[in-house]
Short mmCIF file of C-alpha atoms in Angstrom, two decimals:
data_model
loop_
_atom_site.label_atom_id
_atom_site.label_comp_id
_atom_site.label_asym_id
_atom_site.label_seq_id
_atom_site.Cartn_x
_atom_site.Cartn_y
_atom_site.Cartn_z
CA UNK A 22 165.38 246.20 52.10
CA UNK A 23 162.83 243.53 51.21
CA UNK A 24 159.63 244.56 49.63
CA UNK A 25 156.50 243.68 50.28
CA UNK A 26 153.25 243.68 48.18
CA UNK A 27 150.04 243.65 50.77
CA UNK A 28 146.85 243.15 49.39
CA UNK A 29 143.57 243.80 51.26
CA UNK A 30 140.22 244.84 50.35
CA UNK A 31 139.54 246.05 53.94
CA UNK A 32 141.51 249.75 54.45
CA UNK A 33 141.43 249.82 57.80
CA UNK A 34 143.06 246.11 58.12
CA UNK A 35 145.47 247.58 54.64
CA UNK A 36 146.54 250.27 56.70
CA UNK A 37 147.48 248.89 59.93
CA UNK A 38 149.38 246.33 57.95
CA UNK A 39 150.85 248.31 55.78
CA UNK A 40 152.30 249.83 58.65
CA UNK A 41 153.37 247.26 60.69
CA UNK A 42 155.22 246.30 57.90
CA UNK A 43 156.86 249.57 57.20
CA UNK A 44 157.74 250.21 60.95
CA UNK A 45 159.41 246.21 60.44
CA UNK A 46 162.05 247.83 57.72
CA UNK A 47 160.27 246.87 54.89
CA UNK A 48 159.77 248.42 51.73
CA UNK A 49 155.85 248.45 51.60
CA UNK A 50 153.04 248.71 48.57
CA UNK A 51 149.63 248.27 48.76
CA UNK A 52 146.71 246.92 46.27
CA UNK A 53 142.93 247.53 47.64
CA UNK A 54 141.95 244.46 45.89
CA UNK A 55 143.35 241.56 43.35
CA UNK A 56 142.46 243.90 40.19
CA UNK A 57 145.06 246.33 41.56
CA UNK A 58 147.67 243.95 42.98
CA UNK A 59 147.57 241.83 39.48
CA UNK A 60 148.73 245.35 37.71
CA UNK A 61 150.77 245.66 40.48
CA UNK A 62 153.21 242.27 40.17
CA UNK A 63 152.72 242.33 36.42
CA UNK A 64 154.80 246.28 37.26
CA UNK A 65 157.38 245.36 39.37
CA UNK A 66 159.17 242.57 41.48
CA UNK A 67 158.18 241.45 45.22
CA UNK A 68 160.36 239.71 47.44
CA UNK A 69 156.81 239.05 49.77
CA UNK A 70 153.62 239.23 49.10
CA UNK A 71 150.86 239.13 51.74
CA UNK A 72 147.14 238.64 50.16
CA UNK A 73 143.61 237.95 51.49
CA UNK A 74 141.53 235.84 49.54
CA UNK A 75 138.17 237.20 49.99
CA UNK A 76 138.00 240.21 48.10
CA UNK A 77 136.16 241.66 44.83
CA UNK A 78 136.55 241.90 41.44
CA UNK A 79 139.50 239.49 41.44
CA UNK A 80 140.30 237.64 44.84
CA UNK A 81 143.33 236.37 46.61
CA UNK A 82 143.23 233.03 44.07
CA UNK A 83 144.28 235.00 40.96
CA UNK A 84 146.78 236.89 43.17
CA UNK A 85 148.46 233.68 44.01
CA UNK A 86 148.26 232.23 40.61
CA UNK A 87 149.87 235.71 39.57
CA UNK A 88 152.92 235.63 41.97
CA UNK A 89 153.59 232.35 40.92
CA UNK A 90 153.59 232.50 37.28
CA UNK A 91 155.26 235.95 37.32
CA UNK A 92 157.60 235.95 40.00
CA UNK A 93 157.31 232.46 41.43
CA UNK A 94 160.38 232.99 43.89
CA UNK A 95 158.22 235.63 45.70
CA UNK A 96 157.26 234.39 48.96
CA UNK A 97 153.47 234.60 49.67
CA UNK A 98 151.47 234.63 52.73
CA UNK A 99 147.64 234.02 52.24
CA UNK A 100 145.13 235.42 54.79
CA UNK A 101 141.49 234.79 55.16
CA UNK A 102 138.41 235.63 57.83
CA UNK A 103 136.54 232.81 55.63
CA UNK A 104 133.23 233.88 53.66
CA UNK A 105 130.90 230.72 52.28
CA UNK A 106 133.16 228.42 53.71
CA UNK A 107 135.63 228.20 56.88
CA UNK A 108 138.35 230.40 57.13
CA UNK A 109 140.70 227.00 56.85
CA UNK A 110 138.99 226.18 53.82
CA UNK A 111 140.49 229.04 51.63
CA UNK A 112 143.66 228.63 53.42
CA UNK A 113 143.96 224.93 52.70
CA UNK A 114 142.96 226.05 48.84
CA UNK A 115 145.93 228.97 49.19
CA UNK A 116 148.60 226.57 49.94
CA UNK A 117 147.11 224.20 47.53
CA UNK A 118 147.67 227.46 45.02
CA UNK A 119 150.97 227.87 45.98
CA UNK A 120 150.66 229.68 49.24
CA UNK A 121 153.99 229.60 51.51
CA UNK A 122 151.91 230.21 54.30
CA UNK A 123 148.35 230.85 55.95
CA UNK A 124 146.54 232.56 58.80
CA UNK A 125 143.33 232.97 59.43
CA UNK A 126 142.33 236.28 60.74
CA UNK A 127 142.26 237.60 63.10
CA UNK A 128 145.94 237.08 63.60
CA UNK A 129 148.79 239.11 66.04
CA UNK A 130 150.75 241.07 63.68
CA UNK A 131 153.96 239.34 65.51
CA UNK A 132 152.67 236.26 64.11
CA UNK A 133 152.77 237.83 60.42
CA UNK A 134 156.08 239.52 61.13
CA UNK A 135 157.36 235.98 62.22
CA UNK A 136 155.97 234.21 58.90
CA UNK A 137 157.65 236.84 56.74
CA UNK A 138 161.00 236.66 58.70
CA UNK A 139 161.12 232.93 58.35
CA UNK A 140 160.11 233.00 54.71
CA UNK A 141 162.59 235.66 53.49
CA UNK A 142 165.52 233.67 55.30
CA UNK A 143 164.45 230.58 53.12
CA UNK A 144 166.55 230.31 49.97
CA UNK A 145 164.75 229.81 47.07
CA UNK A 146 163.55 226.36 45.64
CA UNK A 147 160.72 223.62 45.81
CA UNK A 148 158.28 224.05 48.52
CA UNK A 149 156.57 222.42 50.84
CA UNK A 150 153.47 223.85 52.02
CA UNK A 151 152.63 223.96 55.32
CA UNK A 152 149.25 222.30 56.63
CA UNK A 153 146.58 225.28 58.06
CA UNK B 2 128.19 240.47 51.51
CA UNK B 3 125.23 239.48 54.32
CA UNK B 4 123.66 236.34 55.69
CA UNK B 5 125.68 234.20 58.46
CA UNK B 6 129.02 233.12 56.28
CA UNK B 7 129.29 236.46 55.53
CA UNK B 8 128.86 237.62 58.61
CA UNK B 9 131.37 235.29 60.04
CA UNK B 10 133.99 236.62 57.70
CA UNK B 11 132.92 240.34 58.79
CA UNK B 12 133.00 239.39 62.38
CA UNK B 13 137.11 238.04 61.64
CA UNK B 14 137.53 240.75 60.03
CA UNK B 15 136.37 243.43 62.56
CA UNK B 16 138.57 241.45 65.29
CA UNK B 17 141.29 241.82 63.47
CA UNK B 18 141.37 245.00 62.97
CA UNK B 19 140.42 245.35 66.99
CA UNK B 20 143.61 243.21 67.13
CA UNK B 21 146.08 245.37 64.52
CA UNK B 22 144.55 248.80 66.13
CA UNK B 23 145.95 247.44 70.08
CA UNK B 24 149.10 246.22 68.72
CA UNK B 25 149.79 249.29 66.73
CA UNK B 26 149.08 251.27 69.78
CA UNK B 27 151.29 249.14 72.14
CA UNK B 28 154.01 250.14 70.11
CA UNK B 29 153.67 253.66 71.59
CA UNK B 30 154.74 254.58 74.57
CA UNK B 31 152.45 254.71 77.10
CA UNK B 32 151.70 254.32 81.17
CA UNK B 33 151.83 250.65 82.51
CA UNK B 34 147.84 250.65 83.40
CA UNK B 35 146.72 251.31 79.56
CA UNK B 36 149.34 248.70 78.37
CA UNK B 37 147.51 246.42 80.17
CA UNK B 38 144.51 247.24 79.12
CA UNK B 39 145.38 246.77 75.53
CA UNK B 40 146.38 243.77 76.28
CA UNK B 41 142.93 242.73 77.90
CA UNK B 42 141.89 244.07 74.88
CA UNK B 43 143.76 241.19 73.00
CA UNK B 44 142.99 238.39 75.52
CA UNK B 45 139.10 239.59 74.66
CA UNK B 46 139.62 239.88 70.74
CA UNK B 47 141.36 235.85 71.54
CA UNK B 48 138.37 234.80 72.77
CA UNK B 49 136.07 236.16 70.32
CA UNK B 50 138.10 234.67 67.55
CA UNK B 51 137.33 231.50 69.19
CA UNK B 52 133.95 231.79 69.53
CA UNK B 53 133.73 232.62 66.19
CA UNK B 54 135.75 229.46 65.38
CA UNK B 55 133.36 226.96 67.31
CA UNK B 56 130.39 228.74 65.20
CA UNK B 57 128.73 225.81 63.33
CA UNK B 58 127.65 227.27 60.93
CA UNK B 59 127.05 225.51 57.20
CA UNK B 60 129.31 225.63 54.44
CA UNK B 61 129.30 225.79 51.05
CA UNK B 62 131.18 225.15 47.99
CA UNK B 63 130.58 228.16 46.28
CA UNK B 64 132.80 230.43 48.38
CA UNK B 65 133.85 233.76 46.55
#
C-alpha cells in the first residue's frame, strides 16, 4: 500500500483529500501546514507526497526542499489557488523546486488520483518536470 | 490574508472545496436527478475557476 503525506493548511480541502485518498487504497497522513509535514518526513518515509504551497509558518517551498533532500525518491505533487502572484506562478516555482507535478486548484480529485497513479508507476530516477 | 490576491487564492480555494465536497458525494449512492445536479454543480464550480483565471489582477513578487 503506497503512502501518502498530504499537506494542507485548509481542513476542509485536508479532509476531503485525505479521504479521497484513503477511499483510493492508500495509506494516508496528514500535516495542517509545512511546520507539521517537515516533522512529519524528517519521522518517516513517503512514497507520495501531495503539498500546497500557500500556507503559514513554513509553506509548500520548504516542504519540497524537504522531500527532496530527505527522501528525494518520494514523488511530489504541488498544489496552489495562487496568493500575491498567479496560481501558475508557484506552480512553475514547485517544479522548478523539484515538484513532479502541479495543479492549480480548484482541481477534480480524478485528476489528482490520475497524477499520483502515473507517478507511483514511474521507477525511480532523473526527472523531468512537467511545464504548468 | 485580504486584499484582491488574497482573495483570489480564497476564492480557488472555496471552489475547490465546492469541487472535493460534489465529488465526494457522487461517490455515494444516490437517485439519477441529484447526480446530475452535482454534476451541474461541477460544470458551475468549472466556470467559476475560469473566471477566476481571466481575473487581471496585478502581481507581485513577494508572494508568501
Amino acid at each position: 500500500m503506497a503512502k501518502v503525506l498530504v499537506v494542507e493548511d485548509d481542513l476542509d480541502l485536508l479532509r476531503q483529500v485525505a479521504a479521497r485518498f484513503a477511499a483510493a487504497g492508500y495509506a494516508v497522513e496528514t500535516a495542517a501546514d509545512g511546520e507539521s509535514a517537515v516533522g512529519k518526513l524528517r519521522a518517516g518515509c513517503f512514497d507520495l507526497v501531495v503539498t500546497d504551497i500557500v500556507m503559514p509558518v513554513r509553506d509548500g517551498a520548504e516542504v519540497i526542499t524537504t522531500v527532496r533532500q530527505r527522501q528525494p525518491e518520494a514523488k511530489l505533487i504541488a498544489v496552489s489557488g495562487g496568493y500575491r502572484a498567479k496560481a501558475a506562478d508557484f506552480l512553475r516555482m514547485a517544479l522548478a523546486l523539484g515538484a513532479d507535478e502541479a495543479l492549480a486548484k480548484p482541481f477534480s480529485h480524478d485528476i489528482l488520483l490520475e497524477a499520483a497513479h502515473r507517478l507511483l508507476a514511474r521507477p525511480p530516477g532523473p526527472l523531468l518536470a512537467e511545464a504548468v | 490574508m485580504s486584499g484582491g490576491p488574497g482573495l483570489r487564492h480564497e476564492l480557488n480555494n472555496v471552489l475547490a472545496k465546492i469541487m472535493g465536497a460534489a465529488e465526494l458525494a457522487l461517490d455515494q449512492p444516490m437517485p439519477d436527478a441529484v447526480q446530475d445536479e452535482l454534476r451541474r454543480i461541477l460544470a458551475f464550480v468549472e466556470n467559476g475557476a475560469e473566471i477566476v483565471r481571466r481575473l487581471d489582477l496585478p502581481a507581485s513578487p513577494a508572494g508568501t
